[in-house]
Coordinates of N, CA and C in Angstrom, one line a residue:
M1 N 17.9 -35.0 -1.5 CA 17.6 -34.0 -0.6 C 16.1 -33.7 -0.4
I2 N 15.6 -33.4 0.7 CA 14.2 -33.3 1.1 C 13.9 -31.7 0.8
E3 N 13.0 -31.4 0.0 CA 12.7 -30.0 -0.2 C 11.9 -29.6 1.2
R4 N 12.2 -28.3 1.7 CA 11.5 -27.9 2.7 C 10.3 -27.1 2.2
S5 N 9.2 -27.0 3.0 CA 8.0 -26.3 2.5 C 8.2 -24.8 2.8
T6 N 7.5 -23.9 2.1 CA 7.6 -22.5 2.5 C 7.1 -22.2 3.8
T7 N 6.3 -23.0 4.3 CA 5.8 -22.8 5.8 C 7.1 -22.9 6.7
D8 N 7.8 -24.1 6.3 CA 9.1 -24.4 7.3 C 10.0 -23.4 7.2
E9 N 10.2 -22.8 5.9 CA 11.2 -21.6 5.8 C 10.7 -20.3 6.6
I10 N 9.5 -20.2 6.5 CA 8.9 -18.9 7.1 C 9.2 -19.0 8.7
V11 N 8.8 -20.3 9.2 CA 8.9 -20.5 10.6 C 10.4 -20.2 11.1
D12 N 11.3 -20.8 10.3 CA 12.8 -20.7 10.5 C 13.2 -19.3 10.6
E13 N 12.6 -18.5 9.8 CA 13.1 -17.0 9.6 C 12.4 -16.3 10.9
L14 N 11.1 -16.7 11.2 CA 10.4 -16.1 12.3 C 11.3 -16.2 13.7
R15 N 11.8 -17.5 13.8 CA 12.6 -17.8 15.1 C 13.7 -16.8 15.4
G16 N 14.3 -16.3 14.2 CA 15.5 -15.3 14.4 C 15.0 -13.9 14.6
L17 N 13.7 -13.7 14.8 CA 13.1 -12.3 14.9 C 12.8 -12.2 16.3
D18 N 12.9 -10.8 16.8 CA 12.3 -10.5 18.1 C 10.8 -10.4 18.2
E19 N 10.3 -10.2 19.3 CA 8.8 -10.4 19.4 C 8.2 -9.2 18.5
S20 N 8.7 -8.0 18.7 CA 8.2 -6.8 17.9 C 8.3 -7.1 16.3
E21 N 9.2 -7.8 15.9 CA 9.4 -8.1 14.5 C 8.6 -9.1 14.1
R22 N 8.4 -10.2 14.9 CA 7.2 -11.2 14.7 C 5.9 -10.6 14.6
R23 N 5.6 -9.6 15.4 CA 4.3 -9.0 15.4 C 4.1 -8.3 14.1
R24 N 5.1 -7.6 13.6 CA 4.9 -7.0 12.3 C 4.7 -7.9 11.2
V25 N 5.5 -9.1 11.3 CA 5.2 -10.1 10.1 C 3.7 -10.5 10.3
L26 N 3.3 -10.8 11.5 CA 1.9 -11.3 11.7 C 0.9 -10.3 11.1
E27 N 1.1 -9.0 11.3 CA 0.1 -7.9 10.9 C 0.3 -7.8 9.3
Y28 N 1.5 -8.1 8.8 CA 1.5 -8.1 7.3 C 0.8 -9.3 6.7
A29 N 1.2 -10.4 7.3 CA 0.4 -11.7 6.7 C -1.2 -11.5 6.9
R30 N -1.6 -11.0 7.9 CA -3.0 -10.8 8.0 C -3.5 -9.9 6.9
S31 N -2.7 -8.7 6.5 CA -3.2 -7.9 5.6 C -3.2 -8.4 4.1
L32 N -2.5 -9.5 3.9 CA -2.4 -10.2 2.7 C -3.9 -10.9 2.5
S33 N -4.5 -11.3 3.5 CA -5.8 -12.0 3.4 C -7.0 -11.2 3.3
V34 N -6.8 -9.9 3.5 CA -8.0 -8.8 3.5 C -8.2 -8.5 2.0
A35 N -9.3 -8.7 1.5 CA -9.7 -8.4 0.2 C -9.6 -6.9 0.0
P36 N -8.9 -6.5 -1.2 CA -8.7 -5.1 -1.4 C -10.0 -4.4 -1.6
P37 N -10.1 -3.1 -1.4 CA -11.3 -2.3 -1.3 C -11.7 -2.3 -2.9
K38 N -13.1 -2.3 -3.0 CA -13.6 -2.3 -4.4 C -13.6 -1.0 -4.9
G39 N -13.2 -0.8 -6.1 CA -13.2 0.5 -6.7 C -14.3 0.6 -7.7
T40 N -14.3 1.8 -8.3 CA -15.4 2.0 -9.4 C -14.9 1.7 -10.7
P41 N -15.4 1.0 -11.6 CA -15.0 0.6 -12.8 C -15.0 2.0 -13.6
G42 N -14.0 2.1 -14.5 CA -13.8 3.3 -15.3 C -14.9 3.6 -16.1
A43 N -15.7 2.6 -16.7 CA -17.0 2.8 -17.5 C -17.9 3.5 -16.7
A44 N -18.0 3.3 -15.5 CA -19.0 3.9 -14.6 C -18.6 5.6 -14.4
L45 N -17.4 5.8 -14.6 CA -17.0 7.3 -14.5 C -17.1 8.1 -15.8
L46 N -17.3 7.5 -16.8 CA -17.3 8.1 -18.1 C -18.4 9.2 -18.2
K47 N -19.4 8.9 -17.4 CA -20.6 9.9 -17.4 C -20.2 11.3 -16.7
Y48 N -19.0 11.4 -16.0 CA -18.5 12.6 -15.5 C -17.5 13.3 -16.4
G49 N -17.1 12.7 -17.5 CA -16.1 13.2 -18.5 C -16.9 14.6 -19.2
G50 N -16.1 15.6 -19.1 CA -16.6 16.9 -19.6 C -17.4 17.7 -18.7
A51 N -17.5 17.2 -17.5 CA -18.4 18.0 -16.5 C -17.8 19.3 -16.1
W52 N -16.3 19.4 -16.2 CA -15.7 20.7 -16.1 C -15.4 21.3 -17.1
E53 N -15.4 22.6 -17.3 CA -15.0 23.4 -18.5 C -13.5 23.2 -18.6
S54 N -12.9 23.2 -19.7 CA -11.6 23.1 -19.9 C -10.7 24.0 -19.0
G55 N -10.9 25.3 -18.9 CA -10.1 26.1 -17.9 C -10.2 25.8 -16.6
V56 N -11.2 25.1 -16.0 CA -11.3 24.7 -14.7 C -10.5 23.6 -14.4
A57 N -10.6 22.5 -15.2 CA -9.8 21.4 -15.3 C -8.3 21.6 -15.4
D58 N -7.8 22.6 -16.2 CA -6.4 23.1 -16.3 C -6.1 23.6 -14.9
D59 N -7.0 24.6 -14.3 CA -6.6 25.2 -13.0 C -6.3 24.1 -11.9
V60 N -7.3 23.1 -11.9 CA -7.2 22.1 -10.9 C -5.8 21.2 -11.1
A61 N -5.6 21.0 -12.4 CA -4.3 20.2 -12.5 C -3.2 20.9 -12.3
A62 N -3.2 22.3 -12.4 CA -2.0 23.1 -12.1 C -1.8 23.3 -10.5
A63 N -3.0 23.4 -9.9 CA -2.9 23.4 -8.3 C -2.4 22.1 -7.7
I64 N -2.8 20.9 -8.4 CA -2.4 19.8 -7.9 C -1.0 19.5 -8.1
E65 N -0.4 19.8 -9.2 CA 1.1 19.8 -9.5 C 1.8 20.6 -8.6
E66 N 1.4 21.9 -8.5 CA 2.1 22.8 -7.6 C 2.2 22.4 -6.1
A67 N 1.1 21.9 -5.6 CA 1.0 21.6 -4.2 C 1.4 20.1 -3.8
C68 N 1.2 19.3 -4.7 CA 1.3 17.9 -4.4 C 2.6 17.2 -4.8
E69 N 3.4 17.9 -5.7 CA 4.6 17.5 -6.3 C 5.9 17.8 -5.6
R70 N 5.7 18.4 -4.4 CA 6.8 18.7 -3.6 C 6.9 18.0 -2.4
V71 N 8.2 17.7 -1.8 CA 8.4 17.2 -0.6 C 8.7 18.3 0.3
D72 N 8.1 18.4 1.5 CA 8.6 19.4 2.5 C 9.2 18.7 3.6
P73 N 10.7 18.7 3.6 CA 11.4 17.8 4.7 C 11.1 18.4 6.0
D74 N 10.7 19.7 6.2 CA 10.3 20.1 7.6 C 8.8 19.8 8.0
A75 N 8.1 19.1 7.1 CA 6.8 18.8 7.5 C 6.7 17.6 8.5
W76 N 7.7 16.8 8.5 CA 7.8 15.6 9.3 C 8.5 16.0 10.5

């Protein structure tokens, strides 16, 4: 039996999709070739360690937990 290439399999799958679905696949495929954004190495962030007093950091952490840990189903 002859093995099919991944490209052949992808093309076969694409043939079964409508135009809008093929467009989504194309956008996804293009997104895979985009280099991810460069971040900042953790070592470069160490200089900011201890910049906040302990109480301030605790207040910020509590505010994030309170406001960001919930899903508001009516927001959408």
